[in-house]
Amino acid sequence: MSHHLWLSRLAFVFVSSISFVSVVNMIVDPYGVFHFVAKPHFNIVKRHVASDRMTKLYYLARIKPRALLLGSSTIGSFESTDLERYAPAPAYNLALGGMHIREIHAYLTHAASRYPVKTVVIGLDFFGFFGHDANHELDARFVPERLRRRIYVEDYLVALFPFDTFVRAFKTIHDNRGDQRGFQYVDYETGTFLWNRANTVGPPRHSIDEYRMKQLCEIYSTHWSSRVVENVRYVKKMLEFAESHQIDLRLFASPSHLTSFALIARMGLGTLYARWHRALAEVTAYYDFGGANSITNDAGNFIDTLHLKPEGGRLIFARLFDDRSIPVPADFGVPITQATVDNHLAALQFDHRPARRFECSSIRSPS
Amino acid sequence: MASLKTYSVENNGVNARRKNSSTTPNARVVACETLLGAVDDTTRRVLFEPLSMLFNSYEFLFLFLPLTLGVCFYLASAWNPLLPRYWLLLASLIFYSWWNTRDLPVLIVSVILNYTLGARMTRLAMAQGSLGRRRRLLALAIALNLAILGTFKYGGPLGHGLPLGISFFTFTQIAFLVDAYRGDAKDYRFVDYALFVTFFPHLMAGPIIYHKAIVPQLEANGFGRPSSANLALGSFLFTIGLFKKVILADTLAAWANAGFSKVDTLNFVEAWTTLSCYSLQLYFDFSGYTDMAIAGAQMFNVAFPSNFHSPYCATNIRDFWRRWHMTLSAFLKHYVYIPLGGSRNGAWRVAAAIVATFFLGGLWHGAGWTFVTWGLLNAAAVLVYDGWRRTKVRMPSLLAWSITFLFINIAWVFFRARSFSEALALLRALVGYNGIVLPAPFARFIPSESPSLTYEPNVSAVLGHIGGSIYTFLWVLGGLMLALTVRDVDDLAKRFTTTWVSAILTGLLAAVTILSMTQPTQFLYFRF
């Protein structure tokens, strides 16, 4: 065979292979970017967790929500339909894994500038106020350009070409045939993070708990804690934005299981935690669902140490929107204002003992 | 107590890292850190800021290379033969400064300075001019080169990071200067000299090339003209190199970096897995880059020297250095080892030359005691091997290979570690200082009451600190098999045939590799 002919055949095989993969990726659309084909039992359900920052944005554009839930995965399990009891439908859970307060602000302004958002509920996490480090693996996932540009070409390239996407396409088809085996996934239609109950391949609960504690250890020990109070400015910005756009904005400090709350004391961050609450109280009134209370004391109320079950979200909405028809434990959700914050902090029991079995240096990834 | 019922879960952020679906600069930084581990801010700036174009990037593969080739072919066919050289010089400078023009002045000043001094020495030599004057010029030129290299590489001046490829283009030009002093260089055109130094396939990480071998090829009639034979061979070799980098090196890098970032906690199996992954990563990364460099030059009808010859097949340390980074070895041999009296003036003088050569070789890679130690370890190994050779006792090949391979791997610990303490921590883990953890089925064969030998239910738990699994072992075994059995570029080029099967396999390999290239990662040797 001549070299010329060999080159032609090489080019043919190469272009055909790339085209085949791209066409499959575009049709199955595992990241929900194109939405050309949406067939039940084929590709209608997209559940890839790691693509949440990309995929939720494209679902947002299709759903055009009127109510939003924003925050880290600590509110990821909350069901948007529960929020629709108190806010105009459709509601969307825009929680993203490890969402930083800067990112919450960016997503709020993005969504509310493009869609008819009237109600926003934001869960605030202490760890979400630590210094945002673009070089840290968690924070590096936030891509401001994705929100600024009308068309973010990189997303289309990622959705079209990579071999990973091709593999994900087959997993998507598999998921849609009812054989979902991942132990965690996202229902992108509502934005809710889900746990696959039937799953038998996922790590055991204690292993996930340890992993969550490790994530907190990393954030508490590697991020700039000096930025915590300074970053409250994003809350102030969001309040101003909400006022100017006539948005009903409700804020609360997210609950987590007592062990992860105890880690704050264990790592010597109790004073900073108090300063964070005081800084928040200076700019707005909010509810605190954290600390020790009848919900956070019981590990059974949590999927793992950081993540409350959806019923907890229902209780939080009832408290935020003053729904007396749902019985909420009296100690779950303390209203905080500048006048009450000191009393509230004085009543918090900073006990590091529940976290004493966790050693930040030796915790492994779940196996 | 209040009780809740159903289940849900969160986004697992850390697992998203390797499968990150974004190709943003931030993601690129993370990907670079995946390759080399966490580093301080200055090093991060030097290593991770996207300063130059990468062979394993879409912009190189689908924009730069086709455009450069196309314009070069057109100019070579239709116009003055000098035009393709000017075009390639311009393209090479664009390649070098694609993301950041910061380092470009250093490169340009270096080329002009060396050309001026080299040409002056060449003219003096041609006119039988004073040897003393040439010697003074050579001393001045080498001093200036080492001053520039030393200032940027070892001095860290004015917040300016290490200019990319500075070690390579400095050594390339020092060889030219020495030859000019000896009267072995010609009076080249500036464009030919500048293109020889900056030609983009070798500019960033070699191979180190010689003016006598390259400039005549640039001046030849066929340079830059389309040749389907060279394009076919270039495409084949480039695909092999890209596969080594993207599929093999980058996959192994994830485990190697995880291990090197936690050396204090690694168990015995994790430590050996980390080291094996790094050894293979380094080979596939650097030889993959070299394959792509050779292939890129081939497409312009320029033959580069090969840099690797199945180095992990070496059965003694001298054999290894004849197979690993061959152009650097040759440079050090010709311009350091032999001038210092190697092979000529008695055992002590030879030993001193060996130590000095490896000391400089270590220092060339970086201004750290870990690099110096790595160099001196290799010097010691060469001296031990020379001593053994004098006994005339023949060692079985398998034993010789095992000892050599083990030594090379242990020496890499110092090459990769960021500090002595890190290197020593890994060495401790390699001898089981942090305990030995085995999968539970082993308990049947090796029962233990000792706290230093424990069992975990599966391989994933055994390799927990490096995020490994049974697949890690398969990648290491597969990588080792490839490193030991698949030939390097010279042999591959000889065996290359234009058949349907080779076209299909190369096309599929290229497609799979390019489709796996979601995040371009820097090459390891860009740091030197």
Coordinates of C-alpha atoms in Angstrom, one line a residue, chain B:
Chain B
M1 CA -36.2 12.2 69.6
A2 CA -37.5 13.2 66.2
S3 CA -36.9 10.6 63.5
L4 CA -36.7 10.9 59.8
K5 CA -37.1 8.2 57.2
T6 CA -35.7 8.1 53.7
Y7 CA -32.3 8.2 52.2
S8 CA -30.3 10.5 49.9
V9 CA -26.7 11.5 49.3
E10 CA -24.4 14.3 48.2
N11 CA -22.1 15.0 45.4
N12 CA -18.8 13.3 46.0
G13 CA -16.4 16.1 45.2
V14 CA -13.1 14.4 45.4
N15 CA -14.0 11.6 43.1
A16 CA -15.0 14.1 40.6
R17 CA -11.4 15.3 40.3
R18 CA -10.1 12.7 37.8
K19 CA -13.3 12.7 35.9
N20 CA -13.8 16.5 36.0
S21 CA -15.8 17.4 33.1
S22 CA -14.4 20.9 32.7
T23 CA -11.3 22.0 30.7
T24 CA -10.9 25.3 32.3
P25 CA -7.6 26.8 33.5
N26 CA -8.5 25.9 37.1
A27 CA -9.2 22.3 36.1
R28 CA -5.9 22.3 34.3
V29 CA -4.1 23.4 37.4
V30 CA -5.7 20.6 39.3
A31 CA -4.7 18.2 36.6
C32 CA -1.1 19.4 36.7
E33 CA -1.1 18.9 40.5
T34 CA -2.4 15.5 39.9
L35 CA 0.7 14.8 37.9
L36 CA 3.3 16.3 40.2
G37 CA 1.6 16.5 43.6
A38 CA 0.9 19.6 45.7
V39 CA 3.6 22.3 45.5
D40 CA 4.4 25.7 46.9
D41 CA 3.1 28.8 45.2
T42 CA 6.3 29.7 43.3
T43 CA 6.7 26.2 41.9
R44 CA 3.1 26.1 41.0
R45 CA 3.5 29.3 39.0
V46 CA 6.5 27.8 37.3
L47 CA 5.1 24.4 36.6
F48 CA 1.4 24.9 36.2
E49 CA 0.7 28.1 34.5
P50 CA 0.0 27.3 30.9
L51 CA 3.0 29.0 29.3
S52 CA 3.5 26.9 26.2
M53 CA 1.5 24.8 23.9
L54 CA 1.4 21.1 24.8
F55 CA 1.5 18.3 22.2
N56 CA -1.4 16.7 24.1
S57 CA -3.7 19.6 23.6
Y58 CA -6.5 20.2 21.1
E59 CA -5.0 23.5 20.0
F60 CA -1.7 21.8 19.0
L61 CA -3.3 18.8 17.3
F62 CA -6.1 20.5 15.4
L63 CA -4.8 24.0 14.9
F64 CA -1.1 24.5 15.3
L65 CA 0.3 21.3 13.7
P66 CA -1.9 21.2 10.6
L67 CA -1.6 24.9 10.0
T68 CA 2.2 24.9 10.4
L69 CA 2.6 21.9 8.2
G70 CA 0.2 23.2 5.6
V71 CA 1.9 26.6 5.3
C72 CA 5.4 25.1 5.4
F73 CA 4.5 22.7 2.5
Y74 CA 3.0 25.5 0.5
L75 CA 6.0 27.8 1.0
A76 CA 8.5 25.0 0.3
S77 CA 6.8 24.0 -2.9
A78 CA 6.0 27.4 -4.4
W79 CA 8.5 29.9 -3.1
N80 CA 12.1 30.6 -2.0
P81 CA 13.5 27.7 0.0
L82 CA 14.4 30.1 2.8
L83 CA 10.7 30.9 3.4
P84 CA 9.7 27.7 5.1
R85 CA 12.6 28.2 7.5
Y86 CA 11.5 31.7 8.4
W87 CA 7.9 30.4 8.8
L88 CA 8.9 27.5 11.1
L89 CA 11.1 29.9 13.2
L90 CA 8.0 32.1 13.6
A91 CA 5.8 29.1 14.3
S92 CA 8.2 27.8 16.9
L93 CA 8.3 31.1 18.7
I94 CA 4.5 31.2 18.7
F95 CA 4.4 27.6 20.0
Y96 CA 6.8 28.6 22.8
S97 CA 4.9 31.7 23.9
W98 CA 1.3 30.4 23.1
W99 CA -0.1 31.1 26.6
N100 CA 2.4 33.5 27.9
T101 CA 5.1 35.6 26.3
R102 CA 7.0 36.0 29.6
D103 CA 9.9 33.6 28.7
L104 CA 10.2 34.6 25.1
P105 CA 12.8 37.4 25.7
V106 CA 15.0 34.9 27.5
L107 CA 15.0 32.5 24.6
I108 CA 15.6 35.2 22.0
V109 CA 18.4 36.8 23.9
S110 CA 20.0 33.4 24.5
V111 CA 19.8 32.6 20.7
I112 CA 21.2 35.9 19.6
L113 CA 24.0 35.9 22.1
N114 CA 25.1 32.4 21.3
Y115 CA 24.9 32.8 17.6
T116 CA 27.0 36.0 17.8
L117 CA 29.7 34.5 19.9
G118 CA 29.6 31.1 18.1
A119 CA 29.8 32.7 14.7
R120 CA 32.7 34.9 15.9
M121 CA 34.6 31.8 17.1
T122 CA 33.8 29.9 13.9
R123 CA 35.2 32.7 11.7
L124 CA 38.3 32.9 13.9
A125 CA 38.8 29.2 13.5
M126 CA 38.3 29.3 9.8
A127 CA 40.8 32.1 9.5
Q128 CA 43.2 30.1 11.7
G129 CA 42.8 32.9 14.3
S130 CA 44.3 33.0 17.8
L131 CA 43.4 29.9 19.9
G132 CA 43.8 32.1 23.0
R133 CA 41.1 34.5 21.7
R134 CA 38.8 31.7 20.9
R135 CA 39.4 30.2 24.4
R136 CA 38.5 33.5 26.0
L137 CA 35.4 33.8 23.8
L138 CA 34.3 30.3 24.7
A139 CA 34.9 30.9 28.4
L140 CA 32.9 34.1 28.2
A141 CA 30.1 32.4 26.2
I142 CA 29.8 29.4 28.6
A143 CA 30.0 31.7 31.6
L144 CA 27.1 33.8 30.2
N145 CA 25.0 30.7 29.5
L146 CA 25.6 29.2 32.9
A147 CA 24.9 32.6 34.4
I148 CA 21.6 32.8 32.6
L149 CA 20.7 29.2 33.5
G150 CA 21.9 29.5 37.1
T151 CA 20.1 32.8 37.6
F152 CA 16.8 31.5 36.5
K153 CA 17.1 27.9 37.5
Y154 CA 18.8 28.2 40.8
G155 CA 18.5 31.8 41.8
G156 CA 14.7 32.4 41.2
P157 CA 15.2 36.1 40.3
L158 CA 12.6 38.8 40.5
G159 CA 9.7 36.5 40.8
H160 CA 10.3 35.3 37.2
G161 CA 9.7 31.6 37.1
L162 CA 11.9 29.0 35.3
P163 CA 11.8 29.7 31.6
L164 CA 10.4 26.6 29.9
G165 CA 13.0 24.4 28.3
I166 CA 15.9 26.5 29.4
S167 CA 18.1 23.6 30.4
F168 CA 17.6 22.0 27.0
F169 CA 18.2 25.1 24.9
T170 CA 21.2 26.1 27.0
F171 CA 22.9 22.7 26.6
T172 CA 22.1 22.5 22.9
Q173 CA 23.8 25.8 22.5
I174 CA 26.8 25.1 24.7
A175 CA 27.5 22.1 22.5
F176 CA 27.4 24.4 19.5
L177 CA 29.8 26.8 21.2
V178 CA 32.3 24.1 22.1
D179 CA 32.2 22.9 18.5
A180 CA 32.6 26.4 17.2
Y181 CA 35.7 26.8 19.5
R182 CA 37.1 23.5 18.1
G183 CA 36.5 24.6 14.6
D184 CA 33.8 21.9 14.1
A185 CA 31.0 24.3 13.3
K186 CA 30.1 26.0 10.1
D187 CA 29.3 29.7 9.6
Y188 CA 25.5 29.2 9.6
R189 CA 22.8 31.6 8.5
F190 CA 21.1 33.2 11.5
V191 CA 17.7 31.8 10.5
D192 CA 19.1 28.3 10.3
Y193 CA 20.8 28.5 13.7
A194 CA 17.8 30.1 15.4
L195 CA 15.5 27.4 13.9
F196 CA 17.9 24.7 15.0
V197 CA 17.7 25.9 18.6
T198 CA 14.0 26.8 18.7
F199 CA 12.5 24.1 16.3
F200 CA 9.3 23.4 18.2
P201 CA 9.3 19.6 18.4
H202 CA 12.5 19.6 20.6
L203 CA 12.4 23.0 22.2
M204 CA 10.7 22.2 25.5
A205 CA 12.1 18.8 26.6
G206 CA 14.6 17.6 24.0
P207 CA 15.9 15.4 22.6
I208 CA 19.1 17.4 22.8
I209 CA 20.2 17.8 19.2
Y210 CA 23.5 18.8 17.5
H211 CA 23.9 21.5 14.9
K212 CA 26.1 19.2 12.8
A213 CA 23.2 16.7 12.5
I214 CA 20.3 19.1 12.2
V215 CA 21.3 22.3 10.4
P216 CA 22.3 20.4 7.2
Q217 CA 18.8 18.9 7.2
L218 CA 17.3 22.3 7.5
E219 CA 19.4 23.5 4.6
A220 CA 18.6 20.5 2.4
N221 CA 16.3 20.7 -0.6
G222 CA 13.7 18.4 0.8
F223 CA 13.2 20.3 4.1
G224 CA 9.6 21.3 4.6
R225 CA 8.4 19.6 1.4
P226 CA 5.4 17.3 1.7
S227 CA 6.5 13.6 1.9
S228 CA 3.8 11.1 2.3
A229 CA 6.3 8.5 3.6
N230 CA 7.5 10.8 6.4
L231 CA 3.9 12.0 7.2
A232 CA 2.8 8.4 7.5
L233 CA 5.7 7.4 9.7
G234 CA 5.3 10.7 11.7
S235 CA 1.6 10.1 12.3
F236 CA 2.2 6.5 13.4
L237 CA 5.0 7.5 15.9
F238 CA 3.0 10.5 17.1
T239 CA 0.1 8.3 17.9
I240 CA 2.3 5.9 19.9
G241 CA 3.8 8.8 21.9
L242 CA 0.4 10.4 22.5
F243 CA -1.0 7.1 23.7
K244 CA 2.0 6.6 26.1
K245 CA 1.4 10.1 27.6
V246 CA -2.4 10.3 27.7
I247 CA -3.4 6.8 28.5
L248 CA -0.5 5.3 30.3
A249 CA 1.5 8.0 32.0
D250 CA -1.5 10.1 33.1
T251 CA -3.4 7.1 34.5
L252 CA -0.4 5.9 36.5
A253 CA 0.2 9.5 37.7
A254 CA -2.9 9.6 39.8
W255 CA -1.7 6.7 42.0
A256 CA 1.9 7.9 42.1
N257 CA 1.0 11.4 43.1
A258 CA -1.5 10.2 45.8
G259 CA 1.2 8.0 47.2
F260 CA 3.9 10.7 47.2
S261 CA 1.6 13.1 48.9
K262 CA 1.1 10.7 51.8
V263 CA 4.5 9.0 52.2
D264 CA 4.3 9.1 56.0
T265 CA 1.2 6.8 56.1
L266 CA 1.9 4.3 53.3
N267 CA 2.0 0.7 54.1
F268 CA 4.4 -1.7 52.4
V269 CA 2.2 -2.6 49.4
E270 CA 1.1 1.0 48.9
A271 CA 4.7 2.2 48.9
W272 CA 5.8 -0.3 46.3
T273 CA 2.8 0.4 44.2
T274 CA 3.4 4.1 44.4
L275 CA 7.0 3.7 43.3
S276 CA 6.2 1.3 40.5
C277 CA 3.5 3.7 39.2
Y278 CA 6.0 6.6 39.3
S279 CA 8.8 4.7 37.5
L280 CA 6.4 3.7 34.7
Q281 CA 4.8 7.1 34.6
L282 CA 8.2 8.8 34.2
Y283 CA 9.2 6.5 31.4
F284 CA 5.9 6.7 29.5
D285 CA 5.6 10.4 30.0
F286 CA 9.1 11.3 28.9
S287 CA 9.5 8.7 26.1
G288 CA 6.0 9.6 24.9
Y289 CA 7.1 13.2 24.6
T290 CA 10.2 12.2 22.8
D291 CA 8.2 10.0 20.4
M292 CA 6.0 12.9 19.6
A293 CA 9.0 15.2 19.2
I294 CA 10.7 12.8 16.8
A295 CA 7.4 12.3 14.9
G296 CA 6.8 16.0 14.6
A297 CA 10.2 16.6 13.2
Q298 CA 9.8 13.7 10.8
M299 CA 6.8 15.3 9.3
F300 CA 9.0 18.2 8.2
N301 CA 11.6 15.7 6.9
V302 CA 14.0 16.2 9.8
A303 CA 15.4 13.2 11.6
F304 CA 16.0 13.6 15.4
P305 CA 18.2 11.2 17.4
S306 CA 16.3 8.7 19.5
N307 CA 16.3 9.2 23.3
F308 CA 15.2 5.9 24.7
H309 CA 15.9 2.3 23.9
S310 CA 13.8 0.1 26.2
P311 CA 15.7 1.4 29.3
Y312 CA 13.9 -0.9 31.8
C313 CA 15.3 -3.9 29.9
A314 CA 18.8 -2.9 31.0
T315 CA 20.8 -5.6 32.8
N316 CA 23.4 -3.2 34.4
I317 CA 23.6 0.5 35.2
R318 CA 25.9 1.5 32.4
D319 CA 23.5 -0.3 30.0
F320 CA 20.6 1.7 31.6
W321 CA 22.4 5.0 30.9
R322 CA 23.0 3.9 27.3
R323 CA 19.2 3.5 27.0
W324 CA 17.7 6.3 29.1
H325 CA 17.7 9.9 28.0
M326 CA 20.4 9.0 25.5
T327 CA 20.9 12.4 24.2
L328 CA 21.7 13.9 27.6
S329 CA 23.9 10.9 28.4
A330 CA 25.8 11.5 25.1
F331 CA 26.1 15.3 25.8
L332 CA 27.5 14.6 29.3
K333 CA 29.8 12.0 28.0
H334 CA 31.2 14.2 25.2
Y335 CA 31.3 17.6 27.0
V336 CA 31.9 16.6 30.6
Y337 CA 33.1 13.0 31.1
I338 CA 35.7 12.8 28.4
P339 CA 37.1 16.3 28.9
L340 CA 37.5 15.5 32.6
G341 CA 39.6 12.4 31.7
G342 CA 37.0 9.7 31.7
S343 CA 38.2 6.4 30.2
R344 CA 41.8 7.6 29.8
N345 CA 43.8 8.6 32.7
G346 CA 43.7 5.9 35.4
A347 CA 41.1 4.4 37.7
W348 CA 41.0 7.4 40.2
R349 CA 40.7 9.9 37.4
V350 CA 37.9 7.9 35.7
A351 CA 36.1 7.5 39.0
A352 CA 36.3 11.2 39.6
A353 CA 35.0 11.9 36.1
I354 CA 32.1 9.6 36.7
V355 CA 31.2 11.2 40.0
A356 CA 31.5 14.7 38.5
T357 CA 29.4 13.8 35.5
F358 CA 26.6 12.3 37.5
F359 CA 26.8 15.1 40.0
L360 CA 26.2 17.6 37.2
G361 CA 23.6 15.4 35.7
G362 CA 21.7 15.5 39.0
L363 CA 22.2 19.2 39.3
W364 CA 21.0 19.7 35.7
H365 CA 17.6 18.3 36.8
G366 CA 17.2 20.8 39.7
A367 CA 19.0 22.7 42.4
G368 CA 18.1 20.3 45.2
W369 CA 20.0 17.8 47.3
T370 CA 17.6 15.1 46.3
F371 CA 18.6 15.5 42.6
V372 CA 22.3 15.6 43.6
T373 CA 21.8 12.4 45.7
W374 CA 20.0 10.8 42.8
G375 CA 23.0 11.6 40.6
L376 CA 25.6 10.4 43.1
L377 CA 23.7 7.2 43.7
N378 CA 23.9 6.5 40.0
A379 CA 27.6 7.4 40.1
A380 CA 28.1 4.9 42.9
A381 CA 26.2 2.3 41.1
V382 CA 28.4 2.7 38.0
L383 CA 31.6 2.5 40.1
V384 CA 30.3 -0.7 41.8
Y385 CA 29.3 -2.2 38.4
D386 CA 32.8 -1.3 37.0
G387 CA 34.4 -3.0 40.1
W388 CA 32.2 -6.1 39.6
R389 CA 33.1 -6.2 35.9
R390 CA 36.7 -6.5 36.8
T391 CA 36.1 -9.7 38.7
K392 CA 35.0 -11.3 35.4
V393 CA 32.2 -13.2 37.2
R394 CA 29.2 -13.5 35.0
M395 CA 25.8 -12.9 36.7
P396 CA 22.7 -14.6 35.4
S397 CA 20.7 -12.2 33.2
L398 CA 17.5 -12.3 35.2
L399 CA 19.4 -11.6 38.5
A400 CA 21.3 -8.8 36.8
W401 CA 18.1 -7.3 35.4
S402 CA 16.4 -7.6 38.8
I403 CA 19.2 -5.8 40.7
T404 CA 19.4 -3.1 38.1
F405 CA 15.7 -2.5 37.9
L406 CA 15.4 -2.5 41.7
F407 CA 18.2 0.0 42.0
I408 CA 16.8 2.3 39.3
N409 CA 13.4 2.3 41.1
I410 CA 15.0 3.1 44.5
A411 CA 17.0 5.9 43.0
W412 CA 13.8 7.4 41.5
V413 CA 12.6 8.0 45.1
F414 CA 15.1 10.8 45.4
F415 CA 14.4 12.0 41.9
R416 CA 10.7 12.5 42.7
A417 CA 10.7 13.4 46.4
R418 CA 10.4 17.1 47.2
S419 CA 12.7 16.7 50.2
F420 CA 15.0 14.4 51.9
S421 CA 12.5 13.7 54.6
E422 CA 9.9 12.7 52.1
A423 CA 12.4 10.4 50.3
L424 CA 13.4 8.8 53.6
A425 CA 9.8 8.4 54.6
L426 CA 9.0 6.5 51.4
L427 CA 12.1 4.4 51.8
R428 CA 11.0 3.5 55.3
A429 CA 7.6 2.5 54.0
L430 CA 9.3 0.4 51.3
V431 CA 10.9 -1.7 53.9
G432 CA 7.7 -2.1 55.9
Y433 CA 8.3 0.5 58.6
N434 CA 4.6 1.5 58.5
G435 CA 3.5 -2.1 58.6
I436 CA 2.4 -4.6 56.0
V437 CA -1.2 -4.8 55.0
L438 CA -2.4 -7.6 52.8
P439 CA -5.8 -8.6 51.4
A440 CA -7.7 -11.0 53.7
P441 CA -7.3 -14.1 51.5
F442 CA -3.6 -14.0 52.2
A443 CA -4.3 -14.7 55.8
R444 CA -4.8 -18.4 54.9
F445 CA -1.2 -18.6 53.6
I446 CA 0.6 -16.2 55.9
P447 CA -1.2 -16.2 59.3
S448 CA 0.0 -13.5 61.5
E449 CA -0.3 -12.5 65.2
S450 CA 2.1 -9.5 64.6
P451 CA 0.6 -6.0 64.7
S452 CA 2.9 -5.1 61.8
L453 CA 1.2 -7.5 59.5
T454 CA -2.5 -7.0 59.2
Y455 CA -5.3 -7.8 56.7
E456 CA -7.9 -5.8 55.0
P457 CA -11.0 -7.2 53.3
N458 CA -10.0 -6.3 49.7
V459 CA -7.3 -4.8 47.6
S460 CA -9.0 -1.4 47.5
A461 CA -8.7 -1.2 51.3
V462 CA -5.1 -2.3 51.2
L463 CA -4.4 0.5 48.7
G464 CA -6.7 3.0 50.5
H465 CA -4.2 5.9 50.9
I466 CA -3.5 6.0 47.2
G467 CA -7.1 5.4 46.1
G468 CA -6.0 2.2 44.3
S469 CA -7.8 -1.0 43.5
I470 CA -7.1 -4.3 41.8
Y471 CA -7.0 -2.3 38.6
T472 CA -3.9 -0.5 39.9
F473 CA -2.0 -3.7 39.9
L474 CA -3.3 -4.5 36.4
W475 CA -2.1 -1.1 35.1
V476 CA 1.3 -1.6 36.7
L477 CA 1.7 -5.1 35.3
G478 CA 0.4 -4.0 31.9
G479 CA 2.7 -1.0 31.9
L480 CA 5.7 -3.1 32.9
M481 CA 4.9 -5.6 30.2
L482 CA 4.7 -2.8 27.6
A483 CA 7.9 -1.1 28.9
L484 CA 9.8 -4.5 28.7
T485 CA 8.4 -5.8 25.4
V486 CA 7.4 -2.9 23.1
R487 CA 10.3 -1.3 21.3
D488 CA 11.1 2.3 21.3
V489 CA 10.9 4.6 18.4
D490 CA 13.9 3.4 16.3
D491 CA 12.7 -0.1 16.2
L492 CA 9.1 0.9 15.7
A493 CA 10.1 3.1 12.7
K494 CA 12.0 0.1 11.2
R495 CA 9.0 -2.2 11.6
F496 CA 6.4 0.3 10.4
T497 CA 4.6 -1.0 7.3
T498 CA 1.7 0.6 5.4
T499 CA -1.0 -2.1 5.7
W500 CA -4.7 -2.0 6.2
V501 CA -4.3 -3.4 9.7
S502 CA -1.7 -0.8 10.7
A503 CA -3.9 2.0 9.3
I504 CA -7.0 0.8 11.3
L505 CA -5.1 0.2 14.5
T506 CA -3.3 3.5 14.3
G507 CA -6.6 5.3 13.5
L508 CA -8.4 3.6 16.4
L509 CA -5.6 4.2 18.8
A510 CA -5.4 7.9 17.8
A511 CA -9.2 8.3 18.2
V512 CA -9.4 6.6 21.6
T513 CA -6.4 8.6 22.8
I514 CA -7.6 12.0 21.6
L515 CA -11.1 11.3 23.0
S516 CA -9.5 10.5 26.3
M517 CA -7.7 13.8 26.4
T518 CA -10.1 15.8 28.4
Q519 CA -7.5 17.7 30.4
P520 CA -4.1 18.3 28.9
T521 CA -1.4 17.7 31.5
Q522 CA 2.1 19.1 31.5
F523 CA 5.0 16.8 30.7
L524 CA 7.3 15.9 33.6
Y525 CA 10.5 17.0 31.8
F526 CA 9.1 20.5 31.2
R527 CA 10.3 21.3 34.7
F528 CA 13.9 20.7 33.9

